[in-house]
Amino acid sequence: MKIFISGFGTVGQGVLELLLIKKPYLQTRQGELFSVVGVVDSKSYYVDSKEICGLCVLGNKASQGRVSDNPRDGKSCIEIMEMVDFDVLIETSPTNVEDGGEGLRNIRWALEHGKDVITVNKGPLALAFSELDALAKKNGCIMRYEGSVGGAMPIINLCRESLAGQKIKSIQGIFNGTCNFVLSRMDNGLPFEQALKEAQQLGYAETDPTYDIEGYDSASKVVILANSIFGRDVRFSDVSITGISSVTSEAVNLAIENGMVIRLIGEVSDTKLEVAPRLIPKGHPLALSGTLNTALITTDFAGPITVSGRGAGRKETASAILSDLLAISEARRKN
Amino acid sequence: MKIFISGFGTVGQGVLELLLIKKPYLQTRQGELFSVVGVVDSKSYYVDSKEICGLCVLGNKASQGRVSDNPRDGKSCIEIMEMVDFDVLIETSPTNVEDGGEGLRNIRWALEHGKDVITVNKGPLALAFSELDALAKKNGCIMRYEGSVGGAMPIINLCRESLAGQKIKSIQGIFNGTCNFVLSRMDNGLPFEQALKEAQQLGYAETDPTYDIEGYDSASKVVILANSIFGRDVRFSDVSITGISSVTSEAVNLAIENGMVIRLIGEVSDTKLEVAPRLIPKGHPLALSGTLNTALITTDFAGPITVSGRGAGRKETASAILSDLLAISEARRKN
């Protein structure tokens, strides 16, 4: 199985690393070789129709040329994908929830050319899920995106496979570790600004934390769940979003005095599509502290199922991508 | 897909009920009809090569004859399975960890005759896993048993599918809701005997609670996880087992004074196979109270994953069986 990785940043490199480390194990397990034949980031690319030298591109980032949307400055990502034959595109470009950006263009091209796609890029999924889903079906392609919601926390494939046959009534969850870290620190008496500063110092929050703090990241995940698990056709702009920047120390203290905590909860059901800070009783599965993600899945017959895991991280997100890759390999072997 | 249910008690009837309730949904989802063509319990049986009347056997338990190991008193379960053509055996006889009992005989017969098998019967899996696994492979049969550990809590298929590609380093969990209820009530100041009595009154514990309280039930689940997830070849007798009957109120109080609780934890890894009461810090995922089951799965790259759900119950266990049935239907469709 030949793999092309677009968006060769933290997560993309993590995938290549994982494939290198697990190579002997995967070969034994699947009876199949996984070869990365191309990687491209925003600046440079490297392709080899047999298999690229993983350690070269990981270490000193060896490059075969420049990448640019301007033909005078370099090749576009699509031109590079055209240079080499491959089976699966792993799309890990940075999320763009304005227009889906390059990630959306790459996924569209891959599906139109009969490639299976694995992505953790929330932009294309939050903006154009039904288009991409239809495109995949039309061209007989598999599109998987476990790592786009909750990182290493199993959720999408869990609902589809382990909970097959269940009517999922609702999913409520903590889908952003940055917000949860900030709120957990506020439980300990820190004001919002200071908790956020700490999150930034620890590398949990970006220099511009708007995307996380204002609930946009959680909202994009809620959209992905709505479309993939609930069969809805919604977009980012359909979500009712309230972030955590207006959560005051007074509110947090009042909650604690009443045996509760404030958490940023995303909720999705057949009718609901919301991200908002909520009061959660201590001891409730959603009263989680720290940076983990968690989801409470309510089903018709199996009752409530709770799952939690690391919502982000290089190895963790790469692990989710690997599980999708193995599922595609299994499915293709059976066909 | 034609189904035979052996062990038509609470769970077996729950499966038939679920199949009746979900019939239109399943037909749309899978493009395939699931027909139960035979049911047998310890006393009577009912078969129909097309489809049995579900409401007849559920309601007044209509019978076509008596079941007995003594040929003069009735037919054996195997003789009844021979009367009708079917694809999948759902084995839900009561657990027998002495010799596997009728459940083991039924599963052996089914695999020898090319039938796929779904079971939640812990006896055969804890006693003869590797034999049954080899038999299934030899005959090209699928054997699934999600509901045998943790009821509706996804664990076996979660490890195999959602966490595919991960090295599972260990699984620690609460695998017996009865023990956890008793220990949770002891946290509230009840002595062991009184907590157990309450569990019996609420229907969480059997009249003879030995199997649960002494850790045997948890041990059989630990064996199933060891064999299925860790690829070990162990039996019930290999588990180091300590139950909860020796947990004193003094010990529980001392734990609480130190910010901990006592929980009956099953642990399995490449080298460990143990069930014992352990001190768990409050706030830890395994410091769960009540009757839920939970598992903390430690992986090499995805980090820790925690899952919890209802560990027992008619609907809940039937739901796990349904997910296995749908997975078999998918796999058979692809072949």
XYZ file of C-alpha atoms in Angstrom:
670
model
C 0.000 0.000 0.000
C 1.521 3.267 -1.151
C 0.944 6.359 0.934
C 1.224 10.075 0.207
C 1.315 12.494 3.151
C 0.198 16.060 2.521
C 0.809 18.508 5.358
C 4.110 17.158 6.586
C 4.084 18.984 9.932
C 3.937 17.586 13.457
C 1.219 15.018 12.812
C 2.342 14.082 9.294
C 5.871 13.470 10.513
C 4.449 11.523 13.451
C 2.696 9.197 10.992
C 5.911 8.554 9.057
C 7.787 7.933 12.315
C 5.114 5.494 13.506
C 5.210 3.637 10.183
C 8.987 3.361 10.401
C 8.965 2.186 14.024
C 6.133 -0.310 13.477
C 7.284 -1.549 10.061
C 8.203 -5.129 11.081
C 5.084 -5.452 13.256
C 2.768 -4.137 10.542
C 4.267 -6.381 7.918
C 3.660 -9.434 10.107
C 0.179 -8.298 11.152
C -1.173 -7.286 7.772
C 1.013 -9.307 5.432
C 1.468 -6.105 3.483
C 4.062 -3.351 3.171
C 3.130 0.241 3.885
C 5.420 2.525 1.870
C 5.351 6.297 1.998
C 6.069 7.460 -1.553
C 5.588 11.189 -1.130
C 5.485 13.956 1.451
C 4.719 17.606 0.964
C 4.528 20.507 3.368
C 3.884 24.187 2.694
C 7.440 24.761 1.461
C 9.009 21.613 0.007
C 8.352 18.094 -1.227
C 9.997 14.699 -1.595
C 8.759 11.790 -3.700
C 10.077 8.327 -4.561
C 7.896 5.907 -6.489
C 9.317 2.984 -4.505
C 9.618 4.439 -1.015
C 11.063 7.669 0.289
C 13.950 7.613 2.728
C 12.022 8.293 5.944
C 15.000 9.250 8.008
C 16.162 11.765 5.360
C 12.923 13.711 5.275
C 12.408 13.479 9.053
C 15.905 14.494 10.029
C 17.261 17.238 7.853
C 14.064 17.513 5.814
C 15.708 16.699 2.502
C 13.775 18.349 -0.319
C 13.441 17.754 -4.054
C 11.939 21.145 -4.775
C 9.823 24.033 -3.672
C 6.070 24.115 -3.155
C 4.008 27.120 -4.108
C 0.642 28.031 -5.544
C 2.538 30.365 -7.831
C 3.971 28.278 -10.731
C 7.041 30.526 -10.963
C 8.026 29.724 -7.364
C 7.431 25.988 -7.235
C 5.024 23.106 -7.799
C 1.534 22.908 -6.301
C 0.610 20.026 -3.999
C -1.633 18.555 -6.698
C 1.205 18.641 -9.257
C 3.351 16.756 -6.760
C 0.647 14.155 -6.116
C 0.487 13.646 -9.884
C 4.215 12.807 -9.959
C 3.872 9.502 -8.120
C 1.445 6.575 -8.009
C -0.169 5.965 -4.600
C -3.202 4.341 -2.934
C -3.938 6.424 0.148
C -3.666 10.143 0.842
C -3.023 11.054 4.460
C -4.078 14.707 4.697
C -2.721 16.510 7.755
C -2.470 20.127 6.582
C -3.323 22.793 9.157
C -7.061 23.226 9.701
C -8.679 26.054 7.784
C -12.337 26.574 8.657
C -12.720 29.591 6.344
C -12.730 27.771 3.001
C -11.052 24.427 3.761
C -7.832 25.644 2.113
C -5.333 23.348 0.517
C -6.531 20.376 2.567
C -9.925 20.476 0.881
C -8.331 20.782 -2.562
C -6.042 17.821 -1.862
C -8.843 15.579 -0.585
C -11.090 16.440 -3.533
C -8.314 15.667 -6.006
C -7.482 12.369 -4.289
C -11.090 11.141 -4.209
C -11.610 12.211 -7.831
C -8.565 10.112 -8.734
C -9.699 6.990 -6.880
C -7.421 7.305 -3.865
C -8.568 6.401 -0.365
C -8.240 9.289 2.082
C -7.408 9.557 5.765
C -7.586 13.012 7.258
C -7.443 14.734 10.620
C -7.955 18.118 8.979
C -11.157 19.465 10.498
C -11.623 22.256 7.959
C -12.642 20.162 4.937
C -14.790 17.864 7.094
C -16.566 20.731 8.858
C -17.185 22.634 5.623
C -17.759 20.037 2.920
C -18.512 16.703 4.568
C -21.471 15.681 2.430
C -19.728 16.676 -0.811
C -16.620 14.647 0.121
C -18.668 11.715 1.403
C -20.631 11.601 -1.857
C -17.455 11.943 -3.899
C -15.854 9.038 -2.018
C -18.911 6.820 -2.577
C -19.150 7.756 -6.265
C -15.524 6.807 -6.860
C -15.487 3.707 -4.641
C -13.042 5.322 -2.228
C -12.817 4.958 1.524
C -12.555 8.158 3.563
C -11.722 7.850 7.260
C -11.063 10.583 9.842
C -10.935 9.057 13.343
C -8.220 11.465 14.520
C -10.195 14.573 13.543
C -12.279 14.305 16.719
C -10.611 13.615 20.054
C -7.163 12.624 18.734
C -6.336 9.213 20.178
C -9.739 8.932 21.896
C -11.748 6.396 19.875
C -15.099 7.908 18.918
C -16.110 7.811 15.252
C -15.130 4.225 14.517
C -16.264 3.228 18.023
C -19.779 4.484 17.280
C -19.807 2.866 13.847
C -18.208 -0.462 14.663
C -18.251 -1.302 18.375
C -21.705 0.237 18.772
C -23.027 -1.021 15.430
C -26.780 -1.551 15.555
C -27.273 1.027 18.285
C -29.238 4.184 17.753
C -26.869 6.869 19.068
C -29.203 9.301 20.809
C -26.637 11.934 21.674
C -22.933 12.564 22.125
C -21.810 15.079 24.716
C -18.145 15.664 25.208
C -15.081 17.626 26.039
C -13.437 18.018 22.644
C -10.797 20.643 23.380
C -7.988 19.965 25.822
C -6.856 23.603 25.900
C -10.215 24.858 27.187
C -10.436 22.007 29.645
C -6.981 22.735 31.002
C -7.865 26.418 31.455
C -11.169 25.621 33.190
C -9.477 22.996 35.406
C -6.886 25.571 36.498
C -9.695 28.060 37.198
C -11.190 25.391 39.532
C -7.957 25.786 41.496
C -8.483 29.534 41.899
C -6.586 30.958 38.902
C -8.267 33.769 36.976
C -8.941 33.116 33.273
C -6.046 35.207 31.925
C -3.516 33.556 34.205
C -4.802 30.041 33.475
C -4.570 30.777 29.756
C -1.023 32.110 30.145
C -0.063 28.900 31.936
C -1.602 26.854 29.108
C 0.468 28.834 26.613
C 3.663 28.375 28.629
C 3.049 24.617 28.796
C 2.430 24.491 25.039
C -1.254 23.530 25.409
C -2.463 26.800 23.881
C -1.390 28.684 20.761
C -0.014 32.215 20.868
C -3.348 33.265 19.345
C -5.692 31.046 21.356
C -8.926 32.324 19.748
C -9.659 29.183 17.741
C -9.602 26.999 20.871
C -10.885 29.411 23.515
C -13.851 30.709 21.547
C -15.099 27.163 20.969
C -14.419 27.023 17.220
C -12.274 23.902 17.476
C -14.939 22.091 19.527
C -17.585 23.297 17.067
C -15.762 21.811 14.081
C -15.641 18.462 15.901
C -19.344 18.634 16.716
C -20.034 19.199 13.013
C -17.943 16.170 12.047
C -19.853 13.987 14.539
C -23.209 15.340 13.349
C -22.446 14.507 9.731
C -20.664 11.206 10.222
C -22.538 9.603 13.134
C -25.959 11.252 12.964
C -26.183 11.369 9.168
C -26.968 15.075 9.271
C -25.909 17.612 6.661
C -24.661 20.566 8.685
C -21.780 23.003 8.499
C -19.634 24.923 10.886
C -21.937 27.945 10.628
C -24.912 25.886 11.895
C -23.386 25.370 15.361
C -24.498 27.515 18.279
C -21.111 28.446 19.782
C -20.188 30.038 23.095
C -16.533 29.938 24.133
C -14.966 30.183 27.570
C -13.488 33.702 27.491
C -16.528 35.042 29.339
C -16.315 32.453 32.145
C -15.466 34.434 35.293
C -13.711 33.305 38.455
C -16.925 34.191 40.309
C -18.929 31.763 38.180
C -16.337 29.011 38.677
C -16.310 29.549 42.452
C -20.095 29.574 42.666
C -20.193 26.291 40.732
C -17.652 24.702 43.064
C -19.584 25.850 46.150
C -22.542 23.947 44.716
C -20.607 20.752 44.003
C -20.190 21.464 40.316
C -17.562 22.500 37.794
C -17.812 24.481 34.554
C -16.751 22.616 31.417
C -16.929 23.467 27.720
C -19.301 20.821 26.382
C -20.036 20.027 22.759
C -23.368 18.305 22.221
C -24.772 16.729 19.122
C -27.949 14.753 18.499
C -30.546 14.567 15.722
C -31.657 18.061 16.669
C -28.891 19.619 18.778
C -25.630 21.198 17.602
C -24.084 23.238 20.357
C -20.850 24.205 22.080
C -21.196 26.038 25.392
C -19.811 26.177 28.926
C -22.033 24.074 31.197
C -22.375 23.276 34.862
C -21.398 19.644 35.456
C -21.840 17.915 38.822
C -18.596 16.619 40.333
C -18.313 12.864 39.809
C -20.119 13.051 36.437
C -18.103 11.536 33.563
C -17.887 14.986 31.936
C -16.469 16.611 35.099
C -13.005 15.646 33.850
C -9.982 17.774 34.756
C -6.828 18.320 32.702
C -6.150 18.036 29.005
C -7.861 14.735 28.160
C -10.859 14.580 25.844
C -13.938 12.596 26.796
C -17.272 11.679 25.260
C -20.481 10.407 26.783
C -22.358 8.446 24.137
C -26.029 7.809 24.883
C -27.512 4.828 23.048
C -30.962 3.274 22.871
C -30.154 -0.219 24.157
C -26.524 -0.323 25.275
C -27.066 2.547 27.731
C -24.441 5.232 28.262
C -20.869 4.567 27.117
C -18.050 6.868 28.195
C -14.666 7.027 26.555
C -11.664 9.228 27.187
C -8.139 9.653 25.859
C -5.562 12.159 24.736
C -7.200 14.646 22.418
C -4.083 15.854 20.678
C -0.391 15.202 20.254
C 1.931 13.956 17.553
C 2.028 10.256 18.512
C -1.592 10.185 19.631
C -3.069 11.657 16.456
C -0.696 9.544 14.347
C -2.037 6.484 16.203
C -5.594 7.304 15.160
C -4.400 7.658 11.559
C -2.674 4.281 11.794
C -5.904 2.593 12.954
C -7.679 4.090 9.929
C -4.877 2.916 7.649
C -5.133 -0.647 8.948
C -8.907 -0.604 8.505
C -8.489 0.478 4.890
C -5.875 -2.226 4.348
C -8.289 -4.854 5.741
C -11.160 -3.600 3.615
C -9.058 -3.523 0.444
C -7.729 -7.010 1.106
C -11.270 -8.376 1.281
C -12.365 -6.713 -1.948
C -28.521 -14.753 7.836
C -30.032 -17.555 9.899
C -29.458 -17.558 13.631
C -29.727 -20.241 16.299
C -29.822 -19.164 19.949
C -28.693 -21.695 22.557
C -29.331 -20.721 26.159
C -32.623 -18.943 25.741
C -32.601 -17.196 29.130
C -32.470 -13.497 29.939
C -29.746 -12.582 27.445
C -30.875 -14.977 24.704
C -34.412 -13.616 24.882
C -32.976 -10.095 24.913
C -31.231 -10.818 21.608
C -34.446 -12.065 20.002
C -36.317 -9.018 21.317
C -33.663 -6.662 19.964
C -33.738 -8.375 16.564
C -37.538 -8.044 16.466
C -37.511 -4.382 17.513
C -34.688 -3.439 15.142
C -35.828 -5.579 12.204
C -36.745 -2.740 9.811
C -33.650 -0.739 10.762
C -31.321 -3.725 10.330
C -32.821 -4.640 6.995
C -32.211 -1.118 5.704
C -28.749 -0.890 7.232
C -27.382 -4.253 6.158
C -29.573 -5.050 3.171
C -30.012 -8.470 4.734
C -32.600 -10.267 6.835
C -31.673 -11.687 10.225
C -33.944 -14.636 10.986
C -33.861 -16.641 14.182
C -34.563 -20.234 13.152
C -34.100 -21.992 16.481
C -33.990 -21.388 20.207
C -33.226 -23.849 22.960
C -33.042 -23.500 26.726
C -32.378 -26.100 29.382
C -35.941 -27.466 29.171
C -37.509 -26.899 25.764
C -36.858 -25.929 22.153
C -38.489 -24.337 19.130
C -37.253 -24.451 15.534
C -38.571 -23.221 12.181
C -36.385 -23.455 9.102
C -37.824 -20.174 7.780
C -38.124 -18.098 10.958
C -39.568 -18.833 14.356
C -42.471 -16.793 15.690
C -40.561 -14.531 18.043
C -43.527 -13.347 19.994
C -44.685 -16.953 20.601
C -41.445 -18.087 22.156
C -40.929 -14.846 24.075
C -44.434 -14.616 25.467
C -45.778 -17.963 26.560
C -42.596 -19.802 25.617
C -44.224 -22.088 23.088
C -42.287 -25.333 22.867
C -41.939 -28.100 20.298
C -40.446 -30.590 22.693
C -38.310 -31.282 25.695
C -34.554 -30.914 26.047
C -32.497 -33.386 27.995
C -29.124 -35.087 27.952
C -31.029 -38.304 28.598
C -32.456 -39.529 25.245
C -35.531 -40.963 26.990
C -36.527 -37.548 28.334
C -35.919 -35.348 25.290
C -33.511 -34.187 22.607
C -30.021 -32.836 23.267
C -29.105 -29.320 22.188
C -26.866 -30.716 19.449
C -29.696 -32.877 18.093
C -31.842 -29.756 17.939
C -29.135 -27.748 16.131
C -28.990 -30.601 13.608
C -32.713 -30.183 12.870
C -32.374 -26.809 11.169
C -29.959 -25.069 8.804
C -28.344 -21.907 10.206
C -25.311 -19.614 9.789
C -24.576 -18.248 13.240
C -24.841 -19.765 16.702
C -25.494 -17.267 19.489
C -24.441 -19.121 22.644
C -25.794 -17.591 25.852
C -26.040 -20.600 28.192
C -25.192 -19.973 31.850
C -21.461 -19.760 32.510
C -19.833 -22.951 33.759
C -16.177 -22.503 34.687
C -15.788 -26.107 35.871
C -15.794 -27.851 32.505
C -17.462 -25.358 30.149
C -20.683 -27.375 30.250
C -23.184 -27.417 27.450
C -21.969 -24.056 26.141
C -18.581 -25.503 25.273
C -20.174 -28.540 23.596
C -22.466 -26.296 21.546
C -19.669 -23.981 20.408
C -17.429 -26.913 19.463
C -20.205 -28.500 17.450
C -21.029 -25.242 15.668
C -17.420 -24.489 14.699
C -16.907 -28.084 13.558
C -19.952 -27.654 11.327
C -18.822 -24.359 9.759
C -21.098 -22.044 11.722
C -19.940 -18.629 12.933
C -20.277 -18.244 16.695
C -21.106 -15.339 18.977
C -20.935 -16.045 22.669
C -21.089 -14.208 25.986
C -20.577 -17.477 27.862
C -17.382 -16.972 29.829
C -16.903 -20.651 30.712
C -15.882 -21.980 27.294
C -13.731 -18.901 26.597
C -11.957 -19.057 29.960
C -11.336 -22.794 29.704
C -10.769 -23.569 26.047
C -10.003 -20.354 24.210
C -7.054 -21.531 22.167
C -8.786 -24.777 21.175
C -11.885 -22.863 20.017
C -9.853 -20.156 18.304
C -7.884 -22.790 16.376
C -11.068 -24.680 15.524
C -12.668 -21.486 14.174
C -9.621 -20.696 12.024
C -9.374 -24.272 10.742
C -12.995 -24.238 9.621
C -13.033 -20.674 8.288
C -15.479 -19.578 10.980
C -15.695 -16.261 12.781
C -15.962 -16.374 16.588
C -16.802 -13.140 18.411
C -17.468 -12.531 22.111
C -17.608 -8.786 22.811
C -20.322 -9.170 25.459
C -18.348 -11.718 27.487
C -16.267 -8.928 29.047
C -17.939 -5.785 30.340
C -21.395 -6.328 28.799
C -22.210 -3.211 26.775
C -18.811 -1.641 27.498
C -16.798 -1.901 24.276
C -13.455 -3.531 24.991
C -12.426 -6.501 22.846
C -13.404 -5.105 19.471
C -12.288 -1.644 20.608
C -8.772 -2.963 21.233
C -8.733 -4.885 17.974
C -10.338 -2.350 15.671
C -10.304 1.195 17.066
C -6.839 0.650 18.547
C -5.519 -1.410 15.635
C -1.767 -1.019 15.260
C -1.270 -0.192 18.922
C 0.682 -2.408 21.253
C -1.673 -2.820 24.209
C 0.657 -2.738 27.178
C -1.912 -3.501 29.864
C -5.615 -3.487 30.646
C -6.732 -2.748 34.180
C -10.406 -2.688 34.923
C -13.476 -3.094 37.026
C -15.115 -6.114 35.441
C -17.749 -6.995 38.025
C -20.578 -4.597 38.838
C -21.694 -6.564 41.898
C -18.347 -6.206 43.653
C -18.117 -2.569 42.680
C -21.570 -1.852 44.046
C -20.691 -3.551 47.343
C -17.379 -1.663 47.648
C -19.073 1.636 46.733
C -21.661 1.100 49.487
C -18.859 0.280 51.920
C -17.369 3.708 51.037
C -20.606 5.107 52.458
C -20.075 3.327 55.783
C -21.973 0.063 55.282
C -20.280 -3.117 56.529
C -19.595 -5.810 53.894
C -22.487 -8.116 54.880
C -25.028 -5.291 54.795
C -23.744 -3.930 51.472
C -23.967 -7.418 49.987
C -27.516 -7.841 51.304
C -28.489 -4.555 49.671
C -26.943 -5.737 46.387
C -29.008 -8.928 46.616
C -32.200 -7.008 47.377
C -31.604 -4.759 44.361
C -30.980 -7.786 42.147
C -27.303 -6.942 41.557
C -26.073 -10.032 43.413
C -27.143 -13.680 43.214
C -28.523 -15.582 46.213
C -25.193 -17.416 46.206
C -22.845 -14.517 45.496
C -19.614 -16.552 45.657
C -18.884 -16.447 41.927
C -18.945 -12.634 41.890
C -17.660 -11.796 45.362
C -14.690 -14.160 45.324
C -13.456 -12.638 42.069
C -14.117 -15.671 39.846
C -16.268 -13.700 37.410
C -13.600 -10.990 37.058
C -10.962 -13.706 36.680
C -12.777 -15.335 33.774
C -12.897 -11.952 32.027
C -9.199 -11.378 32.634
C -8.508 -14.760 31.022
C -10.587 -13.856 27.966
C -8.696 -10.561 27.563
C -5.335 -12.309 28.006
C -6.095 -14.841 25.289
C -7.886 -12.569 22.839
C -6.008 -9.261 23.142
C -2.590 -10.333 24.398
C -2.374 -13.528 22.377
C -1.571 -15.532 25.494
C -2.627 -19.113 26.121
C -3.889 -19.089 29.710
C -6.744 -20.624 31.619
C -8.913 -19.712 34.563
C -6.610 -21.643 36.910
C -3.647 -19.431 35.919
C -5.169 -16.277 37.440
C -4.040 -15.061 40.843
C -7.433 -14.344 42.449
C -8.364 -12.498 45.636
C -12.030 -11.596 46.142
C -13.597 -8.881 48.272
C -15.065 -10.905 51.144
C -12.033 -10.147 53.297
C -12.241 -6.365 52.736
C -13.077 -4.880 56.140
C -14.832 -1.629 56.989
C -11.631 -0.591 58.759
C -9.623 -0.988 55.561
C -12.216 0.973 53.561
C -12.236 3.793 56.134
C -8.456 3.952 56.264
C -8.361 4.198 52.468
C -10.912 7.026 52.464
C -8.968 8.929 55.135
C -6.004 8.806 52.754
C -7.944 10.019 49.706
C -8.360 6.559 48.222
C -10.994 3.887 47.675
C -10.731 0.103 47.491
C -11.790 -1.440 44.176
C -11.616 -4.986 42.804
C -9.249 -4.598 39.858
C -8.519 -7.151 37.179
C -5.194 -6.624 35.444
C -3.781 -8.306 32.401
C -0.608 -7.719 30.413
C 1.993 -9.901 28.711
C 3.116 -11.086 32.125
C 0.348 -10.222 34.594
C -2.909 -12.080 35.240
C -4.466 -10.952 38.473
C -7.692 -10.063 40.243
C -7.351 -8.354 43.615
C -8.736 -5.509 45.724
C -6.501 -2.458 45.260
C -6.174 1.023 46.664
C -7.148 3.553 43.984
C -6.719 7.323 44.448
C -9.975 9.299 44.235
C -10.249 10.971 40.835
C -8.439 8.089 39.090
C -10.461 6.555 36.211
C -10.672 3.273 38.147
C -12.096 4.969 41.276
C -15.548 4.478 39.769
C -18.583 4.031 42.048
C -21.734 2.025 41.349
C -22.421 -0.877 39.032
C -20.689 0.281 35.839
C -17.693 -1.537 34.415
C -14.616 0.357 33.291
C -11.289 -0.398 31.670
C -8.075 1.578 31.466
C -6.194 0.487 28.363
C -2.519 1.477 28.250
C -1.037 1.618 24.757
C 2.405 2.351 23.369
C 1.598 5.368 21.194
C -2.041 6.345 21.733
C -1.495 6.790 25.487
C -4.112 5.710 28.013
C -7.680 5.122 26.824
C -10.500 4.733 29.331
C -13.896 3.278 28.539
C -16.893 2.571 30.721
C -20.406 1.233 30.321
C -22.993 -1.109 31.772
C -21.338 -4.418 32.509
C -24.463 -6.542 32.554
C -28.162 -6.526 31.786
C -30.480 -8.063 29.230
C -30.574 -5.205 26.712
C -26.971 -4.223 27.286
C -25.482 -7.675 26.712
C -27.837 -8.239 23.781
C -26.507 -4.983 22.287
C -22.951 -6.300 22.385
C -24.141 -9.479 20.651
C -25.867 -7.385 17.995
C -22.641 -5.485 17.250
C -20.865 -8.825 16.790
C -23.668 -10.064 14.534
C -23.409 -6.990 12.316
C -19.634 -7.363 12.110
C -20.059 -10.978 10.970
C -22.668 -9.919 8.435
C -20.261 -7.275 7.034
C -17.377 -9.738 6.877
C -19.486 -12.409 5.171
C -20.824 -9.903 2.660
C -17.294 -8.978 1.636
C -16.200 -12.593 1.164
